[in-house]
Amino acid sequence: MLRTIFHIPLSGLYRLGVALRHMLYNNHLLSSSSVNIPTICVGNIAVGGTGKTPMCAYIVQLLKTHGYHPAILSRGYKRRTKGFVLADGNATAETIGDEVMQMHCTFPDIPVAVCENRVKGIRMLQRMVKETDVVVLDDAMQHRAIRCGFTVLLTAYDNLYIDDHMLPWGRLRDLPSRALKADAVVVTKCPDNIMPIDMRAVDNRLHLPPFQQLHFTGTEYAPVTIPGTPLILCGIAEPHYMEEYVQQLYPQAQLMAFADHHRYNAKDVEKILYRARHFDCVLTTEKDMQRLRHTDLETRLREVGKQLIALPVSVKFYTPQEAFDRQILLYVNENKHKQAKT
């Protein structure tokens, strides 16, 4: 209760600061630029845990399948480098960030880059990779310096942005009204047993304007061979989704959680090894795997006959997948033609 009492006024001050920043952009006191290439922003107005990386991967694969040459651009959260970096064979989670490194491993054949300045980053990509004809921007809704062509807003089913509060009272990092800037709203992390009546209830509560399309998705875990009961190791924003899934299959599995984007060190490895003694293997996320590669955890586990296994995730649609695909492809096709004319 005491914590909430302090957080409410701080949340009000945070809201005021965010609103002031938007006012400066809206009144052109801070500049915002467009680029002459289709841009798809995948973002949210809450901090973490809505599934941006799987959605980016889905969109990239969709574009590749239809003959486009996409690139991925992110700021590279918690990387140790500055400025523009194009991922190559020497890239690591330290140089480009864990989520971006995961995307680079998933799509080694497409350009993946990081840059704090998204406008500069896109122009560098266009200069260095001539065939790029569409850029997928990971987590750029708050980056007002660029005017994105198409925006996909993600919000978690069990914590819709309309039910949340601004930081630090809640998890919102931006004003709920910013949702109106999205072209598509995707409710993520839906339960497997979601019914049409549940979707209609959410639709009625969000009360989206006619120009926005609403989609519902869940998380699909890839089948992997897990030798016995695993220790679940996570350094992500919302580990309980993975914990619930794994414990359905292995009721004795336990979660060992770290903070989101946690940098594992030698002390962490010792703690993990100590907990892992009572389990048959260690199961982690693809994002965590990128950070764990800088430790000797995998080697140490192998020495005692245990495996470190990554559990891949992807997006599955509960509403017609074709409707979402059509929105993305129509935007890119129309704007690619405009780009060709300029």
C-alpha positions as a printed NumPy array, in Angstrom:
array([[  0.   ,   0.   ,   0.   ],
       [  2.787,   2.428,   0.945],
       [  4.531,   1.712,  -2.358],
       [  1.34 ,   2.506,  -4.288],
       [  0.872,   5.794,  -2.394],
       [  4.294,   6.95 ,  -3.575],
       [  3.881,   5.56 ,  -7.085],
       [  0.616,   7.357,  -7.88 ],
       [  2.076,  10.915,  -7.809],
       [  5.235,   9.73 ,  -9.578],
       [  3.025,   8.181, -12.246],
       [  1.267,  11.533, -12.664],
       [  4.589,  13.335, -13.112],
       [  5.713,  10.722, -15.63 ],
       [  2.461,  11.144, -17.581],
       [  2.976,  14.912, -17.615],
       [  6.505,  14.539, -18.997],
       [  5.385,  12.128, -21.726],
       [  2.465,  14.393, -22.687],
       [  4.801,  17.395, -22.903],
       [  7.138,  15.511, -25.227],
       [  4.257,  14.595, -27.543],
       [  3.039,  18.193, -27.502],
       [  6.464,  19.382, -28.671],
       [  6.356,  16.938, -31.592],
       [  2.714,  17.693, -32.412],
       [  3.48 ,  21.432, -32.566],
       [  6.645,  20.854, -34.652],
       [  8.929,  22.182, -31.924],
       [ 10.725,  18.843, -32.184],
       [ 11.298,  17.565, -35.705],
       [  9.983,  14.314, -37.185],
       [ 11.095,  12.886, -40.538],
       [  9.767,  10.497, -43.161],
       [ 11.806,   8.139, -45.322],
       [ 11.252,   7.05 , -48.924],
       [ 10.887,   3.362, -48.132],
       [  8.04 ,   1.37 , -46.566],
       [  8.476,   1.105, -42.798],
       [  6.586,  -1.246, -40.479],
       [  6.81 ,  -0.462, -36.783],
       [  6.125,  -3.239, -34.272],
       [  5.676,  -1.706, -30.835],
       [  3.704,  -1.331, -27.652],
       [  2.937,   1.325, -25.072],
       [  3.841,  -0.877, -22.109],
       [  7.255,  -2.07 , -20.964],
       [  8.175,  -5.524, -22.237],
       [  6.325,  -8.795, -22.332],
       [  3.991,  -8.336, -25.314],
       [  5.827, -10.482, -27.876],
       [  7.459,  -7.943, -30.197],
       [ 10.296, -10.222, -31.31 ],
       [  8.07 , -13.139, -32.475],
       [  5.803, -10.66 , -34.289],
       [  8.786,  -9.04 , -36.027],
       [  9.939, -12.502, -37.082],
       [  6.472, -13.333, -38.396],
       [  6.304, -10.145, -40.489],
       [  9.817, -10.602, -41.855],
       [  9.048, -14.171, -42.932],
       [  5.784, -13.007, -44.513],
       [  7.613, -10.357, -46.546],
       [ 10.339, -12.792, -47.603],
       [  7.75 , -15.346, -48.707],
       [  6.139, -12.734, -50.979],
       [  9.383, -11.751, -52.67 ],
       [ 10.329,  -8.621, -50.734],
       [ 13.786,  -7.835, -49.366],
       [ 13.188,  -6.722, -45.771],
       [ 15.679,  -5.402, -43.261],
       [ 15.309,  -5.211, -39.478],
       [ 16.27 ,  -2.116, -37.5  ],
       [ 16.25 ,  -1.784, -33.705],
       [ 17.95 ,   0.375, -31.108],
       [ 19.654,  -2.715, -29.637],
       [ 18.582,  -2.438, -26.021],
       [ 21.423,  -2.907, -23.477],
       [ 24.119,  -3.331, -26.11 ],
       [ 27.603,  -2.065, -25.3  ],
       [ 28.088,  -0.249, -28.603],
       [ 26.895,   3.127, -29.884],
       [ 25.652,   4.393, -33.235],
       [ 24.861,   2.32 , -36.307],
       [ 25.976,  -1.324, -36.316],
       [ 25.141,  -3.793, -39.087],
       [ 25.17 ,  -7.37 , -37.808],
       [ 27.818,  -9.641, -39.304],
       [ 29.591, -12.873, -38.431],
       [ 31.228, -11.232, -35.409],
       [ 27.989,  -9.882, -33.927],
       [ 27.07 , -10.817, -30.354],
       [ 24.409,  -9.865, -27.828],
       [ 26.959,  -7.423, -26.435],
       [ 27.391,  -5.573, -29.739],
       [ 23.799,  -5.51 , -31.009],
       [ 21.568,  -6.61 , -28.091],
       [ 20.056,  -9.989, -27.249],
       [ 16.759,  -9.66 , -29.135],
       [ 18.482,  -8.345, -32.25 ],
       [ 21.068, -11.122, -32.066],
       [ 18.222, -13.616, -31.875],
       [ 16.745, -12.098, -35.067],
       [ 20.159, -12.208, -36.748],
       [ 20.452, -15.927, -35.946],
       [ 16.894, -16.565, -37.177],
       [ 17.411, -14.631, -40.433],
       [ 21.143, -14.788, -41.261],
       [ 20.382, -13.941, -44.893],
       [ 18.761, -10.543, -44.318],
       [ 20.274,  -7.289, -43.009],
       [ 19.791,  -6.715, -39.279],
       [ 21.042,  -3.458, -37.795],
       [ 20.878,  -1.302, -34.684],
       [ 20.892,   2.47 , -34.342],
       [ 19.494,   4.853, -31.724],
       [ 18.542,   7.273, -34.502],
       [ 16.049,   5.34 , -36.636],
       [ 16.115,   7.83 , -39.541],
       [ 19.916,   7.614, -39.737],
       [ 19.72 ,   3.832, -39.376],
       [ 17.323,   3.448, -42.314],
       [ 19.418,   5.693, -44.53 ],
       [ 22.543,   3.725, -43.662],
       [ 20.738,   0.467, -44.504],
       [ 19.606,   1.88 , -47.851],
       [ 23.166,   2.959, -48.613],
       [ 24.811,  -0.302, -47.56 ],
       [ 22.179,  -2.836, -48.701],
       [ 20.773,  -1.532, -51.991],
       [ 18.155,  -4.238, -52.475],
       [ 16.334,  -3.4  , -49.221],
       [ 12.752,  -2.434, -50.106],
       [ 11.053,  -2.478, -46.669],
       [ 12.305,  -1.948, -43.113],
       [ 10.759,  -3.603, -40.049],
       [ 11.318,  -1.382, -37.016],
       [ 11.424,  -3.226, -33.709],
       [ 10.031,  -1.219, -30.772],
       [  9.817,   2.214, -32.406],
       [  6.372,   3.509, -31.356],
       [  7.953,   5.951, -28.903],
       [ 10.543,   7.107, -31.454],
       [  8.697,  10.187, -32.713],
       [ 11.72 ,  11.386, -34.722],
       [ 10.562,   9.088, -37.539],
       [  7.091,   8.948, -39.059],
       [  6.49 ,   5.249, -39.645],
       [  4.344,   4.159, -42.553],
       [  2.517,   1.307, -40.815],
       [  2.317,   0.606, -37.086],
       [  1.388,  -2.635, -35.346],
       [  0.506,  -2.132, -31.672],
       [  0.776,  -5.158, -29.382],
       [ -1.059,  -5.455, -26.064],
       [ -1.176,  -8.511, -23.806],
       [ -4.545, -10.217, -23.286],
       [ -4.174, -10.342, -19.5  ],
       [ -3.013,  -6.717, -19.207],
       [ -4.631,  -4.588, -21.905],
       [ -3.315,  -1.047, -22.157],
       [ -6.762,   0.313, -21.21 ],
       [ -6.48 ,  -1.46 , -17.831],
       [ -2.948,  -0.314, -17.049],
       [ -1.369,   2.772, -15.454],
       [  1.657,   4.874, -16.299],
       [  5.043,   4.013, -14.826],
       [  5.932,   3.446, -12.039],
       [  2.412,   2.705, -10.771],
       [  1.715,   0.481, -13.785],
       [  3.615,  -0.685, -16.856],
       [  2.631,   1.962, -19.421],
       [  5.542,   3.93 , -20.823],
       [  3.337,   5.968, -23.154],
       [ -0.116,   7.536, -23.141],
       [ -3.014,   5.151, -23.857],
       [ -4.234,   7.666, -26.458],
       [ -1.155,   6.845, -28.554],
       [ -2.888,   3.584, -29.457],
       [ -4.906,   5.624, -31.961],
       [ -1.731,   6.026, -34.039],
       [ -1.621,   2.293, -34.799],
       [ -2.936,   0.812, -38.044],
       [ -3.404,  -2.646, -36.515],
       [ -3.884,  -3.659, -32.885],
       [ -2.855,  -7.194, -31.925],
       [ -3.947,  -8.701, -28.618],
       [ -1.133, -11.128, -27.79 ],
       [ -0.579, -13.912, -25.261],
       [ -4.194, -15.084, -25.594],
       [ -5.081, -18.39 , -23.878],
       [ -5.496, -21.467, -26.051],
       [ -9.119, -21.816, -25.014],
       [-10.124, -18.282, -25.99 ],
       [-13.653, -18.178, -27.408],
       [-15.261, -15.787, -29.934],
       [-17.317, -14.285, -27.113],
       [-14.089, -13.454, -25.256],
       [-12.711, -11.704, -28.335],
       [-15.919,  -9.711, -28.754],
       [-15.69 ,  -8.619, -25.127],
       [-12.157,  -7.302, -25.67 ],
       [-13.204,  -5.665, -28.94 ],
       [-16.057,  -3.86 , -27.168],
       [-13.774,  -2.713, -24.364],
       [-11.032,  -1.406, -26.654],
       [-13.642,   0.361, -28.802],
       [-11.266,   0.845, -31.729],
       [-12.041,   3.35 , -34.495],
       [-13.101,   1.927, -37.901],
       [ -9.681,   2.444, -39.501],
       [ -7.986,   0.042, -37.049],
       [ -8.141,  -3.71 , -37.457],
       [ -8.071,  -5.925, -34.369],
       [ -6.308,  -9.297, -34.303],
       [ -5.836, -11.943, -31.612],
       [ -2.734, -14.106, -31.285],
       [ -1.157, -16.572, -28.905],
       [  2.286, -18.014, -28.304],
       [  3.253, -21.259, -30.009],
       [  6.183, -23.168, -28.556],
       [  8.19 , -25.288, -30.963],
       [  8.443, -29.01 , -30.158],
       [ 11.864, -29.749, -28.697],
       [ 13.308, -32.889, -27.132],
       [ 13.532, -32.321, -23.37 ],
       [ 15.335, -35.166, -21.562],
       [ 13.476, -35.362, -18.282],
       [ 12.356, -32.609, -15.903],
       [ 13.876, -29.212, -16.731],
       [ 14.923, -26.21 , -14.686],
       [ 13.305, -23.241, -16.453],
       [ 15.816, -20.395, -16.774],
       [ 14.477, -16.986, -17.864],
       [ 15.646, -13.385, -17.954],
       [ 12.552, -11.955, -19.66 ],
       [  9.772,  -9.506, -18.745],
       [  6.958, -12.047, -18.286],
       [  8.404, -15.501, -17.502],
       [  5.139, -16.945, -16.174],
       [  3.855, -17.699, -19.707],
       [  6.762, -20.067, -20.347],
       [  6.574, -21.429, -16.796],
       [  2.884, -22.335, -17.18 ],
       [  3.465, -24.012, -20.551],
       [  6.403, -26.12 , -19.378],
       [  4.736, -27.112, -16.109],
       [  1.753, -28.454, -18.047],
       [  4.162, -30.958, -19.593],
       [  6.522, -31.361, -16.649],
       [  4.705, -30.573, -13.37 ],
       [  7.929, -30.852, -11.349],
       [  9.708, -28.179, -13.422],
       [ 10.695, -25.032, -11.534],
       [ 11.422, -21.484, -12.627],
       [ 14.665, -19.642, -11.954],
       [ 13.992, -16.069, -13.032],
       [ 16.278, -13.09 , -13.567],
       [ 15.458,  -9.529, -14.604],
       [ 14.616,  -8.809, -18.24 ],
       [ 17.788,  -8.547, -20.404],
       [ 19.892,  -9.695, -17.439],
       [ 23.608, -10.028, -18.189],
       [ 24.695, -13.383, -16.8  ],
       [ 28.009, -13.462, -14.949],
       [ 30.178, -16.07 , -13.255],
       [ 28.209, -15.87 ,  -9.978],
       [ 24.968, -16.426, -11.859],
       [ 26.442, -19.5  , -13.549],
       [ 27.351, -20.973, -10.159],
       [ 23.826, -20.349,  -8.851],
       [ 22.291, -21.922, -11.962],
       [ 24.547, -24.973, -11.713],
       [ 23.631, -25.392,  -8.037],
       [ 19.892, -25.328,  -8.82 ],
       [ 20.339, -27.545, -11.883],
       [ 21.692, -30.414,  -9.768],
       [ 18.117, -31.495,  -9.045],
       [ 16.958, -31.389, -12.688],
       [ 17.733, -33.293, -15.867],
       [ 18.415, -30.249, -18.063],
       [ 18.099, -26.455, -18.228],
       [ 15.443, -25.001, -20.513],
       [ 15.752, -21.344, -21.509],
       [ 14.521, -18.839, -24.097],
       [ 16.179, -18.017, -27.404],
       [ 16.812, -14.502, -26.098],
       [ 18.502, -15.77 , -22.936],
       [ 20.569, -18.189, -25.009],
       [ 22.194, -15.239, -26.786],
       [ 23.381, -13.809, -23.461],
       [ 24.356, -17.177, -21.995],
       [ 26.748, -17.803, -24.895],
       [ 29.152, -15.372, -23.214],
       [ 29.377, -17.665, -20.2  ],
       [ 30.653, -21.206, -19.747],
       [ 27.26 , -22.496, -18.541],
       [ 26.666, -24.759, -21.528],
       [ 30.125, -26.347, -21.203],
       [ 29.789, -26.753, -17.433],
       [ 26.381, -28.404, -17.807],
       [ 27.7  , -30.761, -20.466],
       [ 30.494, -31.836, -18.11 ],
       [ 27.898, -33.139, -15.659],
       [ 25.756, -34.744, -18.344],
       [ 23.088, -32.054, -18.645],
       [ 21.943, -29.998, -21.628],
       [ 21.135, -26.315, -22.082],
       [ 18.127, -26.163, -24.413],
       [ 16.443, -23.151, -26.026],
       [ 12.663, -23.22 , -26.489],
       [ 11.717, -21.34 , -29.7  ],
       [  8.432, -19.418, -29.821],
       [  6.328, -18.132, -32.7  ],
       [  3.028, -16.367, -33.301],
       [ -0.231, -18.215, -33.864],
       [ -3.423, -16.438, -34.87 ],
       [ -6.863, -16.953, -33.328],
       [ -8.441, -14.53 , -35.801],
       [ -7.991, -14.976, -39.589],
       [ -4.275, -14.829, -40.289],
       [ -4.978, -13.817, -43.889],
       [ -6.577, -10.55 , -42.749],
       [ -3.398,  -9.482, -40.948],
       [ -1.194, -10.609, -43.841],
       [ -3.357,  -8.665, -46.284],
       [ -2.951,  -5.466, -44.27 ],
       [  0.838,  -5.742, -44.239],
       [  1.245,  -6.726, -47.887],
       [ -1.204,  -4.108, -49.163],
       [  0.659,  -1.349, -47.349],
       [  4.079,  -2.469, -48.589],
       [  2.903,  -3.01 , -52.162],
       [  1.248,   0.408, -52.413],
       [  4.164,   2.245, -50.846],
       [  6.825,   0.364, -52.752],
       [  5.209,   1.658, -55.939],
       [  5.224,   5.186, -54.506],
       [  8.88 ,   4.756, -53.641],
       [  9.652,   3.658, -57.198],
       [  8.043,   6.855, -58.539],
       [ 10.106,   9.184, -56.335]])
